[in-house]
């Protein structure tokens, strides 16, 4: 707290330094009594918004990490499947070539049949591997979609809850400000009618400040708990 604000808060205790006025003086008195609480509340609201943004960014980062991890696993699975496919295809081709070379002269008819059989096996293996790759791809894409939806739903719920909490706090602050303003105006009018002394006014303002500070303690505790 600055020296100016400390000096301003000490003024209500002296009868000679508390003028009974309206307009800007009431605003100054209000700022002296309640300015720190209002600024503290605004600071807490700003911190809450910053924390909400940080949590949102963390969730987005988690989505990116999860997506990247799933993509890496999918790429590895596809790569391994392709390597196995190429290896098996190469072995089948080598078997076919060896069989053709060994039976070319004596078994031309059998060679043709074996060639067709091996070609059919190659095609079956190719189709089986292709189906497996497609199945793995579909499974990982579904996992990615479900993970993204889960994280996005959590983020949306968090943003909604924080927005509702901020609106509630802002509405409560506005209501308290209006109540305080009305109470100050009413008190000023009453004091004018009663011809109260400056000492009486100072004591009443101090009592109001202490009461408002006590009322604000539960609200401050709620903000800190967030």
PDB file of C-alpha atoms in Angstrom:
ATOM      1  CA  UNK A   1       0.000   0.000   0.000  1.00  0.00           C
ATOM      2  CA  UNK A   2       1.334   3.503  -0.865  1.00  0.00           C
ATOM      3  CA  UNK A   3       1.882   6.272   1.680  1.00  0.00           C
ATOM      4  CA  UNK A   4      -0.899   8.252   0.052  1.00  0.00           C
ATOM      5  CA  UNK A   5      -3.406   5.421   0.601  1.00  0.00           C
ATOM      6  CA  UNK A   6      -2.215   4.865   4.198  1.00  0.00           C
ATOM      7  CA  UNK A   7      -2.664   8.562   4.913  1.00  0.00           C
ATOM      8  CA  UNK A   8      -6.079   8.518   3.297  1.00  0.00           C
ATOM      9  CA  UNK A   9      -7.204   5.568   5.448  1.00  0.00           C
ATOM     10  CA  UNK A  10      -6.040   7.286   8.642  1.00  0.00           C
ATOM     11  CA  UNK A  11      -8.087  10.431   7.958  1.00  0.00           C
ATOM     12  CA  UNK A  12     -11.458   9.075   9.243  1.00  0.00           C
ATOM     13  CA  UNK A  13     -10.037   8.794  12.802  1.00  0.00           C
ATOM     14  CA  UNK A  14      -9.529  12.583  13.052  1.00  0.00           C
ATOM     15  CA  UNK A  15     -12.627  14.798  13.384  1.00  0.00           C
ATOM     16  CA  UNK A  16     -10.887  17.708  11.643  1.00  0.00           C
ATOM     17  CA  UNK A  17     -10.074  15.772   8.463  1.00  0.00           C
ATOM     18  CA  UNK A  18     -13.465  14.206   7.566  1.00  0.00           C
ATOM     19  CA  UNK A  19     -15.611  16.775   5.700  1.00  0.00           C
ATOM     20  CA  UNK A  20     -19.308  16.034   5.252  1.00  0.00           C
ATOM     21  CA  UNK A  21     -19.764  16.458   1.500  1.00  0.00           C
ATOM     22  CA  UNK A  22     -21.334  14.670  -1.444  1.00  0.00           C
ATOM     23  CA  UNK A  23     -20.353  13.929  -5.043  1.00  0.00           C
ATOM     24  CA  UNK A  24     -16.625  13.406  -5.586  1.00  0.00           C
ATOM     25  CA  UNK A  25     -15.927  13.380  -1.834  1.00  0.00           C
ATOM     26  CA  UNK A  26     -18.196  10.374  -1.420  1.00  0.00           C
ATOM     27  CA  UNK A  27     -16.389   8.636  -4.267  1.00  0.00           C
ATOM     28  CA  UNK A  28     -13.045   9.433  -2.608  1.00  0.00           C
ATOM     29  CA  UNK A  29     -14.272   8.087   0.728  1.00  0.00           C
ATOM     30  CA  UNK A  30     -15.563   4.989  -0.986  1.00  0.00           C
ATOM     31  CA  UNK A  31     -12.226   4.481  -2.748  1.00  0.00           C
ATOM     32  CA  UNK A  32     -10.322   4.965   0.523  1.00  0.00           C
ATOM     33  CA  UNK A  33     -12.485   2.450   2.375  1.00  0.00           C
ATOM     34  CA  UNK A  34     -13.088  -0.120  -0.304  1.00  0.00           C
ATOM     35  CA  UNK A  35     -10.581   0.542  -3.099  1.00  0.00           C
ATOM     36  CA  UNK A  36      -8.130  -2.090  -1.886  1.00  0.00           C
ATOM     37  CA  UNK A  37     -10.837  -4.758  -1.658  1.00  0.00           C
ATOM     38  CA  UNK A  38     -12.127  -3.931  -5.156  1.00  0.00           C
ATOM     39  CA  UNK A  39      -8.633  -3.949  -6.636  1.00  0.00           C
ATOM     40  CA  UNK A  40      -7.815  -7.204  -4.861  1.00  0.00           C
ATOM     41  CA  UNK A  41     -10.961  -8.774  -6.254  1.00  0.00           C
ATOM     42  CA  UNK A  42     -10.152  -7.539  -9.759  1.00  0.00           C
ATOM     43  CA  UNK A  43      -6.634  -8.940  -9.403  1.00  0.00           C
ATOM     44  CA  UNK A  44      -8.019 -12.313  -8.311  1.00  0.00           C
ATOM     45  CA  UNK A  45     -10.426 -12.310 -11.263  1.00  0.00           C
ATOM     46  CA  UNK A  46      -7.508 -11.585 -13.590  1.00  0.00           C
ATOM     47  CA  UNK A  47      -5.513 -14.424 -12.033  1.00  0.00           C
ATOM     48  CA  UNK A  48      -8.492 -16.744 -12.423  1.00  0.00           C
ATOM     49  CA  UNK A  49      -8.785 -15.863 -16.099  1.00  0.00           C
ATOM     50  CA  UNK A  50      -5.036 -16.408 -16.547  1.00  0.00           C
ATOM     51  CA  UNK A  51      -5.255 -19.804 -14.859  1.00  0.00           C
ATOM     52  CA  UNK A  52      -8.246 -20.746 -17.034  1.00  0.00           C
ATOM     53  CA  UNK A  53      -6.301 -19.818 -20.163  1.00  0.00           C
ATOM     54  CA  UNK A  54      -3.296 -21.817 -18.933  1.00  0.00           C
ATOM     55  CA  UNK A  55      -5.490 -24.852 -18.270  1.00  0.00           C
ATOM     56  CA  UNK A  56      -7.062 -24.516 -21.711  1.00  0.00           C
ATOM     57  CA  UNK A  57      -3.598 -24.344 -23.292  1.00  0.00           C
ATOM     58  CA  UNK A  58      -2.501 -27.388 -21.261  1.00  0.00           C
ATOM     59  CA  UNK A  59      -5.500 -29.364 -22.530  1.00  0.00           C
ATOM     60  CA  UNK A  60      -4.768 -28.332 -26.116  1.00  0.00           C
ATOM     61  CA  UNK A  61      -1.135 -29.363 -25.652  1.00  0.00           C
ATOM     62  CA  UNK A  62      -2.302 -32.704 -24.242  1.00  0.00           C
ATOM     63  CA  UNK A  63      -4.515 -33.210 -27.315  1.00  0.00           C
ATOM     64  CA  UNK A  64      -1.543 -32.515 -29.572  1.00  0.00           C
ATOM     65  CA  UNK A  65       0.693 -34.885 -27.587  1.00  0.00           C
ATOM     66  CA  UNK A  66      -1.919 -37.656 -27.654  1.00  0.00           C
ATOM     67  CA  UNK A  67      -2.504 -37.168 -31.385  1.00  0.00           C
ATOM     68  CA  UNK A  68       1.224 -37.165 -32.119  1.00  0.00           C
ATOM     69  CA  UNK A  69       1.745 -40.321 -30.048  1.00  0.00           C
ATOM     70  CA  UNK A  70      -1.089 -42.162 -31.789  1.00  0.00           C
ATOM     71  CA  UNK A  71       0.183 -41.037 -35.196  1.00  0.00           C
ATOM     72  CA  UNK A  72       3.674 -42.289 -34.322  1.00  0.00           C
ATOM     73  CA  UNK A  73       2.339 -45.688 -33.281  1.00  0.00           C
ATOM     74  CA  UNK A  74       0.180 -45.884 -36.384  1.00  0.00           C
ATOM     75  CA  UNK A  75       3.109 -44.989 -38.634  1.00  0.00           C
ATOM     76  CA  UNK A  76       5.281 -47.633 -36.954  1.00  0.00           C
ATOM     77  CA  UNK A  77       2.561 -50.280 -37.320  1.00  0.00           C
ATOM     78  CA  UNK A  78       2.082 -49.452 -40.991  1.00  0.00           C
ATOM     79  CA  UNK A  79       5.838 -49.391 -41.567  1.00  0.00           C
ATOM     80  CA  UNK A  80       6.307 -52.763 -39.864  1.00  0.00           C
ATOM     81  CA  UNK A  81       3.413 -54.224 -41.841  1.00  0.00           C
ATOM     82  CA  UNK A  82       4.860 -52.990 -45.102  1.00  0.00           C
ATOM     83  CA  UNK A  83       8.285 -54.395 -44.243  1.00  0.00           C
ATOM     84  CA  UNK A  84       6.755 -57.768 -43.384  1.00  0.00           C
ATOM     85  CA  UNK A  85       4.691 -57.665 -46.566  1.00  0.00           C
ATOM     86  CA  UNK A  86       7.749 -56.869 -48.691  1.00  0.00           C
ATOM     87  CA  UNK A  87       9.773 -59.588 -46.954  1.00  0.00           C
ATOM     88  CA  UNK A  88       7.093 -62.220 -47.436  1.00  0.00           C
ATOM     89  CA  UNK A  89       6.511 -61.128 -51.001  1.00  0.00           C
ATOM     90  CA  UNK A  90      10.231 -61.338 -51.679  1.00  0.00           C
ATOM     91  CA  UNK A  91      10.395 -64.842 -50.196  1.00  0.00           C
ATOM     92  CA  UNK A  92       7.425 -65.944 -52.274  1.00  0.00           C
ATOM     93  CA  UNK A  93       8.979 -64.461 -55.392  1.00  0.00           C
ATOM     94  CA  UNK A  94      12.233 -66.248 -54.639  1.00  0.00           C
ATOM     95  CA  UNK A  95      10.392 -69.523 -54.091  1.00  0.00           C
ATOM     96  CA  UNK A  96       8.512 -69.057 -57.326  1.00  0.00           C
ATOM     97  CA  UNK A  97      11.678 -68.293 -59.268  1.00  0.00           C
ATOM     98  CA  UNK A  98      13.512 -71.284 -57.765  1.00  0.00           C
ATOM     99  CA  UNK A  99      10.622 -73.600 -58.523  1.00  0.00           C
ATOM    100  CA  UNK A 100      10.337 -72.372 -62.089  1.00  0.00           C
ATOM    101  CA  UNK A 101      14.084 -72.824 -62.688  1.00  0.00           C
ATOM    102  CA  UNK A 102      14.127 -76.357 -61.205  1.00  0.00           C
ATOM    103  CA  UNK A 103      11.073 -77.652 -63.090  1.00  0.00           C
ATOM    104  CA  UNK A 104      11.295 -75.748 -66.373  1.00  0.00           C
ATOM    105  CA  UNK A 105      12.477 -78.667 -68.536  1.00  0.00           C
ATOM    106  CA  UNK A 106      10.822 -81.707 -67.023  1.00  0.00           C
ATOM    107  CA  UNK A 107       7.645 -80.364 -65.548  1.00  0.00           C
ATOM    108  CA  UNK A 108       6.341 -77.599 -67.813  1.00  0.00           C
ATOM    109  CA  UNK A 109       2.694 -78.359 -67.040  1.00  0.00           C
ATOM    110  CA  UNK A 110       3.336 -78.647 -63.318  1.00  0.00           C
ATOM    111  CA  UNK A 111       5.364 -75.463 -63.508  1.00  0.00           C
ATOM    112  CA  UNK A 112       2.385 -73.602 -64.896  1.00  0.00           C
ATOM    113  CA  UNK A 113       0.112 -74.925 -62.159  1.00  0.00           C
ATOM    114  CA  UNK A 114       2.581 -74.112 -59.410  1.00  0.00           C
ATOM    115  CA  UNK A 115       3.062 -70.638 -60.827  1.00  0.00           C
ATOM    116  CA  UNK A 116      -0.663 -69.998 -60.751  1.00  0.00           C
ATOM    117  CA  UNK A 117      -0.905 -71.372 -57.233  1.00  0.00           C
ATOM    118  CA  UNK A 118       1.923 -69.200 -55.991  1.00  0.00           C
ATOM    119  CA  UNK A 119       0.435 -66.160 -57.722  1.00  0.00           C
ATOM    120  CA  UNK A 120      -2.862 -66.827 -55.966  1.00  0.00           C
ATOM    121  CA  UNK A 121      -1.072 -67.159 -52.612  1.00  0.00           C
ATOM    122  CA  UNK A 122       0.773 -63.929 -53.248  1.00  0.00           C
ATOM    123  CA  UNK A 123      -2.472 -62.167 -54.035  1.00  0.00           C
ATOM    124  CA  UNK A 124      -4.129 -63.642 -50.949  1.00  0.00           C
ATOM    125  CA  UNK A 125      -1.239 -62.564 -48.752  1.00  0.00           C
ATOM    126  CA  UNK A 126      -1.257 -59.140 -50.329  1.00  0.00           C
ATOM    127  CA  UNK A 127      -4.981 -58.778 -49.729  1.00  0.00           C
ATOM    128  CA  UNK A 128      -4.711 -60.090 -46.161  1.00  0.00           C
ATOM    129  CA  UNK A 129      -1.941 -57.639 -45.322  1.00  0.00           C
ATOM    130  CA  UNK A 130      -3.837 -54.805 -46.982  1.00  0.00           C
ATOM    131  CA  UNK A 131      -6.948 -55.632 -44.952  1.00  0.00           C
ATOM    132  CA  UNK A 132      -4.900 -55.755 -41.745  1.00  0.00           C
ATOM    133  CA  UNK A 133      -3.322 -52.376 -42.469  1.00  0.00           C
ATOM    134  CA  UNK A 134      -6.748 -50.865 -43.146  1.00  0.00           C
ATOM    135  CA  UNK A 135      -8.130 -52.334 -39.919  1.00  0.00           C
ATOM    136  CA  UNK A 136      -5.215 -50.998 -37.856  1.00  0.00           C
ATOM    137  CA  UNK A 137      -5.574 -47.592 -39.508  1.00  0.00           C
ATOM    138  CA  UNK A 138      -9.309 -47.468 -38.754  1.00  0.00           C
ATOM    139  CA  UNK A 139      -8.735 -48.502 -35.110  1.00  0.00           C
ATOM    140  CA  UNK A 140      -6.131 -45.810 -34.508  1.00  0.00           C
ATOM    141  CA  UNK A 141      -8.223 -43.159 -36.227  1.00  0.00           C
ATOM    142  CA  UNK A 142     -11.147 -44.072 -33.972  1.00  0.00           C
ATOM    143  CA  UNK A 143      -8.897 -43.839 -30.894  1.00  0.00           C
ATOM    144  CA  UNK A 144      -7.663 -40.426 -32.005  1.00  0.00           C
ATOM    145  CA  UNK A 145     -11.238 -39.213 -32.547  1.00  0.00           C
ATOM    146  CA  UNK A 146     -12.421 -40.497 -29.151  1.00  0.00           C
ATOM    147  CA  UNK A 147      -9.419 -38.996 -27.335  1.00  0.00           C
ATOM    148  CA  UNK A 148      -9.898 -35.619 -29.020  1.00  0.00           C
ATOM    149  CA  UNK A 149     -13.642 -35.619 -28.234  1.00  0.00           C
ATOM    150  CA  UNK A 150     -13.043 -36.504 -24.577  1.00  0.00           C
ATOM    151  CA  UNK A 151     -10.454 -33.774 -24.091  1.00  0.00           C
ATOM    152  CA  UNK A 152     -12.523 -31.202 -25.996  1.00  0.00           C
ATOM    153  CA  UNK A 153     -15.627 -31.995 -23.910  1.00  0.00           C
ATOM    154  CA  UNK A 154     -13.594 -31.515 -20.731  1.00  0.00           C
ATOM    155  CA  UNK A 155     -12.248 -28.215 -22.016  1.00  0.00           C
ATOM    156  CA  UNK A 156     -15.740 -26.982 -22.933  1.00  0.00           C
ATOM    157  CA  UNK A 157     -17.114 -27.891 -19.494  1.00  0.00           C
ATOM    158  CA  UNK A 158     -14.232 -26.112 -17.777  1.00  0.00           C
ATOM    159  CA  UNK A 159     -14.707 -22.958 -19.866  1.00  0.00           C
ATOM    160  CA  UNK A 160     -18.458 -22.952 -19.152  1.00  0.00           C
ATOM    161  CA  UNK A 161     -17.944 -23.347 -15.393  1.00  0.00           C
ATOM    162  CA  UNK A 162     -15.318 -20.608 -15.272  1.00  0.00           C
ATOM    163  CA  UNK A 163     -17.489 -18.235 -17.331  1.00  0.00           C
ATOM    164  CA  UNK A 164     -20.469 -18.794 -15.035  1.00  0.00           C
ATOM    165  CA  UNK A 165     -18.278 -18.249 -11.962  1.00  0.00           C
ATOM    166  CA  UNK A 166     -16.855 -14.997 -13.361  1.00  0.00           C
ATOM    167  CA  UNK A 167     -20.316 -13.688 -14.279  1.00  0.00           C
ATOM    168  CA  UNK A 168     -21.578 -14.514 -10.787  1.00  0.00           C
ATOM    169  CA  UNK A 169     -18.657 -12.714  -9.125  1.00  0.00           C
ATOM    170  CA  UNK A 170     -19.055  -9.662 -11.363  1.00  0.00           C
ATOM    171  CA  UNK A 171     -22.794  -9.501 -10.648  1.00  0.00           C
ATOM    172  CA  UNK A 172     -22.182  -9.797  -6.914  1.00  0.00           C
ATOM    173  CA  UNK A 173     -19.557  -7.029  -6.998  1.00  0.00           C
ATOM    174  CA  UNK A 174     -21.907  -4.762  -8.940  1.00  0.00           C
ATOM    175  CA  UNK A 175     -24.721  -5.409  -6.442  1.00  0.00           C
ATOM    176  CA  UNK A 176     -22.455  -4.729  -3.466  1.00  0.00           C
ATOM    177  CA  UNK A 177     -21.226  -1.508  -5.083  1.00  0.00           C
ATOM    178  CA  UNK A 178     -24.778  -0.287  -5.664  1.00  0.00           C
ATOM    179  CA  UNK A 179     -25.793  -1.203  -2.106  1.00  0.00           C
ATOM    180  CA  UNK A 180     -22.798   0.663  -0.712  1.00  0.00           C
ATOM    181  CA  UNK A 181     -23.467   3.729  -2.830  1.00  0.00           C
ATOM    182  CA  UNK A 182     -27.107   3.820  -1.724  1.00  0.00           C
ATOM    183  CA  UNK A 183     -26.133   3.335   1.914  1.00  0.00           C
ATOM    184  CA  UNK A 184     -23.599   6.188   1.715  1.00  0.00           C
ATOM    185  CA  UNK A 185     -26.167   8.511   0.154  1.00  0.00           C
ATOM    186  CA  UNK A 186     -28.761   7.566   2.758  1.00  0.00           C
ATOM    187  CA  UNK A 187     -26.286   8.047   5.568  1.00  0.00           C
ATOM    188  CA  UNK A 188     -25.220  11.447   4.187  1.00  0.00           C
ATOM    189  CA  UNK A 189     -28.818  12.630   4.012  1.00  0.00           C
ATOM    190  CA  UNK A 190     -29.456  11.391   7.542  1.00  0.00           C
ATOM    191  CA  UNK A 191     -26.345  13.118   8.841  1.00  0.00           C
ATOM    192  CA  UNK A 192     -27.366  16.377   7.157  1.00  0.00           C
ATOM    193  CA  UNK A 193     -30.743  16.163   8.899  1.00  0.00           C
ATOM    194  CA  UNK A 194     -29.209  15.274  12.249  1.00  0.00           C
ATOM    195  CA  UNK A 195     -26.379  17.844  12.016  1.00  0.00           C
ATOM    196  CA  UNK A 196     -23.903  15.135  13.018  1.00  0.00           C
ATOM    197  CA  UNK A 197     -20.345  16.097  13.911  1.00  0.00           C
ATOM    198  CA  UNK A 198     -17.315  15.116  11.850  1.00  0.00           C
ATOM    199  CA  UNK A 199     -16.235  12.748  14.604  1.00  0.00           C
ATOM    200  CA  UNK A 200     -19.596  10.933  14.390  1.00  0.00           C
ATOM    201  CA  UNK A 201     -19.234  10.670  10.617  1.00  0.00           C
ATOM    202  CA  UNK A 202     -15.702   9.300  10.906  1.00  0.00           C
ATOM    203  CA  UNK A 203     -16.729   6.667  13.429  1.00  0.00           C
ATOM    204  CA  UNK A 204     -19.654   5.549  11.278  1.00  0.00           C
ATOM    205  CA  UNK A 205     -17.476   5.292   8.160  1.00  0.00           C
ATOM    206  CA  UNK A 206     -14.868   3.250  10.020  1.00  0.00           C
ATOM    207  CA  UNK A 207     -17.588   0.922  11.315  1.00  0.00           C
ATOM    208  CA  UNK A 208     -18.990   0.512   7.791  1.00  0.00           C
ATOM    209  CA  UNK A 209     -15.529  -0.259   6.405  1.00  0.00           C
ATOM    210  CA  UNK A 210     -14.901  -2.925   9.037  1.00  0.00           C
ATOM    211  CA  UNK A 211     -18.293  -4.488   8.410  1.00  0.00           C
ATOM    212  CA  UNK A 212     -17.724  -4.593   4.647  1.00  0.00           C
ATOM    213  CA  UNK A 213     -14.257  -6.069   5.140  1.00  0.00           C
ATOM    214  CA  UNK A 214     -15.725  -8.836   7.309  1.00  0.00           C
ATOM    215  CA  UNK A 215     -18.387  -9.531   4.673  1.00  0.00           C
ATOM    216  CA  UNK A 216     -15.760  -9.764   1.933  1.00  0.00           C
ATOM    217  CA  UNK A 217     -13.637 -12.349   3.740  1.00  0.00           C
ATOM    218  CA  UNK A 218     -15.759 -15.383   2.639  1.00  0.00           C
ATOM    219  CA  UNK A 219     -15.695 -14.131  -0.955  1.00  0.00           C
ATOM    220  CA  UNK A 220     -11.908 -13.776  -0.872  1.00  0.00           C
ATOM    221  CA  UNK A 221     -11.619 -17.307   0.525  1.00  0.00           C
ATOM    222  CA  UNK A 222     -13.756 -18.633  -2.364  1.00  0.00           C
ATOM    223  CA  UNK A 223     -11.542 -16.928  -4.932  1.00  0.00           C
ATOM    224  CA  UNK A 224      -8.363 -18.289  -3.311  1.00  0.00           C
ATOM    225  CA  UNK A 225      -9.791 -21.808  -3.295  1.00  0.00           C
ATOM    226  CA  UNK A 226     -10.227 -21.644  -7.104  1.00  0.00           C
TER     227      UNK A 226
END
